[in-house]
Coordinates of C-alpha atoms in Angstrom, one line a residue:
G1 CA -24.0 -82.2 263.6
R2 CA -24.5 -79.7 266.5
R3 CA -28.1 -79.4 267.9
R4 CA -29.8 -76.3 267.2
R5 CA -30.8 -74.6 270.6
T6 CA -34.4 -73.5 270.5
M7 CA -35.8 -70.7 272.7
T8 CA -39.3 -70.1 273.7
I9 CA -40.5 -66.7 272.9
R10 CA -42.6 -65.1 275.5
A11 CA -45.4 -62.5 275.1
I12 CA -47.7 -60.4 277.1
D13 CA -51.3 -59.6 275.7
L14 CA -52.7 -56.1 276.6
F15 CA -56.3 -55.6 276.0
A16 CA -56.4 -59.4 275.7
G17 CA -60.2 -59.8 275.7
A18 CA -61.5 -63.4 275.4
G19 CA -58.1 -64.5 274.1
G20 CA -58.2 -64.6 270.3
T21 CA -54.6 -63.1 270.0
S22 CA -53.2 -65.3 272.7
T23 CA -54.8 -68.4 271.1
G24 CA -53.0 -67.4 267.8
A25 CA -49.8 -66.8 269.6
R26 CA -50.0 -70.2 271.2
S27 CA -50.7 -72.0 268.0
V28 CA -47.3 -70.8 266.7
G29 CA -45.2 -71.7 269.7
V30 CA -45.2 -68.3 271.5
R31 CA -45.9 -68.5 275.1
V32 CA -48.2 -65.9 276.7
V33 CA -47.1 -65.2 280.2
A34 CA -49.5 -62.4 281.0
A35 CA -52.9 -61.0 279.9
V36 CA -54.5 -57.6 280.8
N37 CA -58.1 -56.7 280.4
H38 CA -60.6 -54.5 282.2
W39 CA -63.7 -56.6 281.6
G40 CA -64.1 -59.5 284.2
E41 CA -66.0 -61.8 282.0
A42 CA -63.4 -61.6 279.3
V43 CA -60.7 -62.2 281.8
A44 CA -62.6 -65.3 283.2
T45 CA -62.9 -66.7 279.6
H46 CA -59.2 -66.0 278.9
A47 CA -58.0 -67.6 282.1
L48 CA -60.2 -70.6 281.5
N49 CA -58.4 -71.4 278.2
H50 CA -55.0 -70.0 279.0
P51 CA -54.5 -70.9 282.8
E52 CA -50.8 -70.7 282.3
A53 CA -50.7 -66.9 282.0
A54 CA -50.9 -64.4 284.8
H55 CA -54.1 -62.4 284.7
V56 CA -54.8 -58.7 285.6
C57 CA -58.2 -57.5 285.6
Q58 CA -58.1 -53.8 285.7
D59 CA -58.0 -50.6 283.6
I60 CA -54.8 -50.4 281.6
A61 CA -54.2 -46.9 282.7
S62 CA -53.8 -48.1 286.4
V63 CA -51.6 -51.0 285.7
D64 CA -47.8 -50.6 286.5
P65 CA -45.9 -51.7 283.4
T66 CA -43.0 -52.9 285.4
S67 CA -45.2 -55.5 287.1
M68 CA -45.3 -57.5 283.9
P69 CA -43.2 -60.8 283.6
A70 CA -40.2 -60.8 281.3
H71 CA -41.3 -61.0 277.7
D72 CA -40.0 -60.7 274.1
I73 CA -43.2 -59.6 272.2
M74 CA -45.9 -57.4 273.5
L75 CA -49.3 -57.8 271.8
A76 CA -51.7 -55.1 272.2
S77 CA -55.2 -54.3 270.7
P78 CA -56.1 -50.9 272.2
S79 CA -59.7 -49.8 272.0
C80 CA -60.9 -49.2 268.5
V81 CA -64.1 -47.5 269.6
G82 CA -62.8 -44.0 269.1
H83 CA -61.6 -44.8 265.5
T84 CA -64.2 -47.1 263.9
R85 CA -66.9 -45.9 261.5
A86 CA -69.4 -47.9 263.5
R87 CA -68.9 -45.6 266.5
G88 CA -71.6 -43.2 265.3
K89 CA -71.5 -39.5 266.4
E90 CA -68.3 -38.3 268.1
Q91 CA -68.7 -38.5 271.8
A92 CA -66.6 -37.3 274.9
H93 CA -65.4 -40.8 275.8
H94 CA -63.9 -41.5 272.3
D95 CA -60.9 -39.5 273.2
A96 CA -60.3 -41.7 276.2
C97 CA -60.6 -44.7 274.0
R98 CA -58.1 -43.4 271.4
A99 CA -55.7 -42.6 274.3
T100 CA -55.5 -46.3 275.3
A101 CA -52.8 -46.5 272.5
D102 CA -50.6 -44.2 274.5
D103 CA -50.6 -46.9 277.3
V104 CA -49.0 -49.2 274.7
L105 CA -46.0 -46.8 274.3
R106 CA -45.9 -46.6 278.2
F107 CA -45.5 -50.3 278.5
A108 CA -43.0 -50.6 275.8
E109 CA -40.8 -47.8 277.3
A110 CA -40.7 -49.5 280.6
N111 CA -40.2 -53.1 279.4
R112 CA -38.3 -52.8 276.0
P113 CA -39.6 -55.8 274.4
R114 CA -38.0 -57.0 271.2
A115 CA -41.1 -56.5 269.2
V116 CA -44.6 -54.9 269.7
I117 CA -47.6 -55.8 267.6
V118 CA -50.5 -53.4 267.8
E119 CA -53.9 -54.4 266.1
N120 CA -56.7 -52.0 265.4
V121 CA -59.1 -50.9 262.7
R122 CA -57.8 -49.2 259.6
E123 CA -59.2 -45.8 260.6
M124 CA -56.6 -45.6 263.4
M125 CA -54.1 -44.8 260.7
T126 CA -56.2 -42.7 258.4
K127 CA -58.6 -40.8 260.7
W128 CA -56.8 -40.4 264.1
R129 CA -55.2 -36.8 264.2
R130 CA -52.6 -37.9 266.7
Y131 CA -51.6 -41.0 264.8
R132 CA -48.5 -39.4 263.2
S133 CA -47.1 -38.3 266.5
W134 CA -48.0 -41.5 268.1
R135 CA -45.9 -43.4 265.5
M136 CA -43.1 -41.1 265.9
G137 CA -43.1 -42.1 269.5
W138 CA -41.9 -45.5 268.6
G139 CA -38.9 -44.0 266.8
D140 CA -38.1 -42.0 269.9
L141 CA -37.9 -45.2 271.7
G142 CA -35.5 -46.8 269.1
Y143 CA -38.1 -49.0 267.4
R144 CA -38.3 -49.6 263.6
V145 CA -42.1 -49.5 262.5
S146 CA -44.0 -51.1 259.8
E147 CA -47.8 -51.0 259.0
Q148 CA -49.9 -53.6 257.1
V149 CA -53.6 -53.8 256.6
I150 CA -54.7 -57.5 256.4
D151 CA -58.0 -59.1 255.8
A152 CA -58.7 -62.0 258.1
A153 CA -60.1 -63.9 255.1
D154 CA -56.9 -64.1 253.3
A155 CA -55.3 -65.9 256.4
G156 CA -58.1 -68.5 256.2
V157 CA -60.5 -67.1 258.6
P158 CA -64.1 -67.5 257.2
Q159 CA -64.7 -63.8 257.8
H160 CA -63.8 -60.7 256.0
R161 CA -62.4 -58.4 258.7
E162 CA -59.8 -55.9 257.6
R163 CA -57.4 -54.8 260.4
V164 CA -54.1 -52.7 260.6
F165 CA -51.1 -54.3 262.2
I166 CA -48.4 -51.9 263.3
V167 CA -45.1 -53.8 264.2
A168 CA -42.6 -52.0 266.1
S169 CA -39.3 -53.8 266.5
L170 CA -35.7 -53.2 268.0
T171 CA -34.2 -54.6 264.8
R172 CA -31.9 -53.0 262.1
R173 CA -34.8 -52.8 259.7
P174 CA -38.6 -52.9 260.1
I175 CA -40.3 -56.4 260.3
V176 CA -42.8 -56.4 257.4
V177 CA -45.6 -59.1 257.8
P178 CA -46.3 -60.6 254.4
Q179 CA -49.8 -60.6 253.1
P180 CA -51.3 -64.1 253.7
T181 CA -52.6 -65.9 250.8
Q182 CA -54.7 -68.8 252.3
R183 CA -57.7 -70.1 250.5
H184 CA -60.9 -68.2 251.4
V185 CA -63.1 -70.4 253.8
T186 CA -66.6 -69.8 252.9
A187 CA -69.6 -69.2 255.3
R188 CA -71.3 -72.2 253.9
E189 CA -68.6 -74.4 255.4
C190 CA -69.4 -73.2 258.8
I191 CA -73.2 -72.7 259.0
D192 CA -75.9 -75.4 259.5
L193 CA -78.7 -75.0 256.7
D194 CA -80.9 -77.8 258.1
T195 CA -84.1 -76.2 259.0
S196 CA -85.4 -79.3 261.0
H197 CA -83.8 -78.0 264.0
G198 CA -82.7 -74.7 265.6
R199 CA -84.7 -71.5 266.2
W200 CA -86.2 -70.7 262.9
S201 CA -89.0 -68.3 262.1
R202 CA -90.6 -66.8 259.0
W203 CA -88.7 -63.8 257.9
S204 CA -91.9 -62.3 256.4
E205 CA -92.6 -61.4 260.2
W206 CA -89.4 -59.6 260.7
C207 CA -88.9 -55.7 260.5
E208 CA -89.4 -54.2 257.2
A209 CA -85.8 -53.2 256.5
T210 CA -84.8 -56.8 257.1
R211 CA -87.5 -58.1 254.9
V212 CA -86.3 -55.8 252.1
R213 CA -82.8 -57.3 252.4
C214 CA -84.3 -60.8 252.5
V215 CA -86.2 -60.2 249.2
S216 CA -83.1 -58.7 247.5
G217 CA -80.9 -61.5 248.7
R218 CA -83.2 -64.2 247.4
A219 CA -83.3 -62.5 244.0
R220 CA -79.5 -62.5 243.9
F221 CA -78.4 -65.6 245.8
G222 CA -81.4 -68.0 245.6
E223 CA -82.9 -69.9 248.4
A224 CA -80.1 -69.8 251.0
F225 CA -77.9 -67.0 251.9
V226 CA -77.0 -64.6 254.9
A227 CA -78.4 -61.2 255.6
A228 CA -77.5 -58.5 257.9
Y229 CA -80.3 -58.0 260.5
Y230 CA -79.3 -54.3 260.8
G231 CA -77.1 -51.7 259.1
A232 CA -76.8 -50.0 255.8
N233 CA -76.5 -53.1 253.6
E234 CA -79.5 -53.5 251.6
S235 CA -79.0 -56.9 250.2
G236 CA -78.0 -60.4 251.4
R237 CA -74.6 -62.1 251.3
S238 CA -73.7 -65.2 249.3
L239 CA -72.8 -68.3 251.5
D240 CA -70.0 -69.1 249.0
R241 CA -67.7 -66.3 250.4
P242 CA -66.6 -65.6 254.0
I243 CA -69.1 -63.8 256.0
G244 CA -68.8 -60.0 256.7
T245 CA -67.2 -58.7 259.9
L246 CA -68.9 -60.1 263.1
T247 CA -69.7 -57.2 265.5
T248 CA -70.2 -57.0 269.2
V249 CA -74.1 -57.6 268.8
E250 CA -75.8 -60.2 266.8
R251 CA -75.7 -59.2 263.2
Y252 CA -76.2 -61.8 260.7
A253 CA -79.2 -64.0 260.0
V254 CA -79.3 -67.2 258.0
I255 CA -82.0 -67.3 255.3
V256 CA -83.3 -70.7 253.9
G257 CA -86.4 -70.4 251.9
D258 CA -89.1 -68.7 253.8
L259 CA -87.3 -69.4 257.2
A260 CA -84.7 -67.4 259.0
R261 CA -82.6 -67.5 262.2
M262 CA -79.7 -65.7 263.7
L263 CA -76.2 -67.2 263.6
T264 CA -75.7 -69.6 266.6
L265 CA -72.7 -69.1 269.0
D266 CA -71.1 -72.3 267.7
E267 CA -71.4 -70.8 264.0
M268 CA -69.8 -67.6 265.3
V269 CA -67.0 -69.5 267.0
R270 CA -66.3 -71.3 263.7
L271 CA -66.5 -68.0 261.6
S272 CA -64.0 -66.5 264.0
S273 CA -61.5 -69.4 263.6
F274 CA -61.6 -70.2 267.4
P275 CA -60.9 -73.8 268.3
A276 CA -64.3 -75.7 268.5
D277 CA -63.6 -76.6 272.2
Y278 CA -62.7 -73.0 273.3
A279 CA -64.7 -72.3 276.4
F280 CA -66.6 -69.1 277.0
T281 CA -68.0 -67.9 280.2
G282 CA -70.9 -65.3 280.6
T283 CA -74.3 -64.9 278.9
K284 CA -75.1 -65.2 275.2
R285 CA -74.8 -61.3 274.9
D286 CA -71.4 -61.5 276.6
R287 CA -70.3 -64.1 274.4
V288 CA -71.3 -62.4 271.2
K289 CA -69.5 -59.3 272.4
M290 CA -66.2 -61.3 273.1
L291 CA -66.3 -62.7 269.6
G292 CA -67.1 -59.5 268.0
N293 CA -64.1 -57.8 269.8
S294 CA -61.7 -60.7 269.3
V295 CA -58.8 -60.9 266.9
P296 CA -59.5 -64.1 264.9
P297 CA -56.8 -66.6 266.0
M298 CA -55.8 -67.7 262.6
L299 CA -55.2 -64.0 261.7
A300 CA -53.2 -63.5 264.8
A301 CA -51.2 -66.6 264.2
H302 CA -50.0 -65.4 260.8
V303 CA -49.0 -62.0 262.1
I304 CA -47.3 -63.3 265.3
G305 CA -45.6 -66.2 263.6
S306 CA -44.1 -63.9 261.0
V307 CA -42.8 -61.6 263.7
A308 CA -41.4 -64.4 265.8
R309 CA -39.5 -65.9 262.9
A310 CA -38.0 -62.7 262.2
L311 CA -36.7 -62.4 265.6

């Protein structure tokens, strides 16, 4: 019979960070041809792992959208700082962070990709006063829009991390990404509980709030569990479920008996579903920040793969 012609789908990655979205795209056969980010360390990490892409290290507002190479899909994770509940008290720069979503529309108007995938926290939809008008902007450009809130754990990531994916497409009907139904991978599968090595200390010497969480966690989960080092959570978490959302600073401690330590970088890489050989540049603080900001590659793969197949 006739051979079916295959076409490589090309994508650009705006707000690319360390490359979680790009890594997910590559795993489903989508070629990332350009990546844009303002933080040099993240761009260096992205370039190390995705040397085939053109890299632009500057603020998105100053980038000429017509400078991008030809692409079919635009991937974008505009700043979530203005939306997330973790931001704390409203500050002047939060409006500027929220406005980065307008740059996504600007790039789409200039390049007319067949599909755009925007990732952000759920609060972008529910709390941002301009969300409705921003969404209408896609209709003005001729795009059909769908919105899905997806938990990374359902896509096989060992981390509960709810994010909204807004898919805008130049198709007759909106492209709806199906909810993933992968087996939940537990924190236990990613964490080394051997106390004979590593930087362990006695949690009884930690701050009072953390000690309270450890006492409560032990009562609920036994000898081994994880606990947040900071935050409103007053208890631990079972190792037999995905870990909670990893943030841009070290958050979770591993508790085994009377000993405790923070998660290692290797564990955070596994809990974020990056390949084990993914190379990161920068200090430990830089790397934790990159992982906390990243879209887990397995989650990105589910969404991007669904959109690519629909195209």
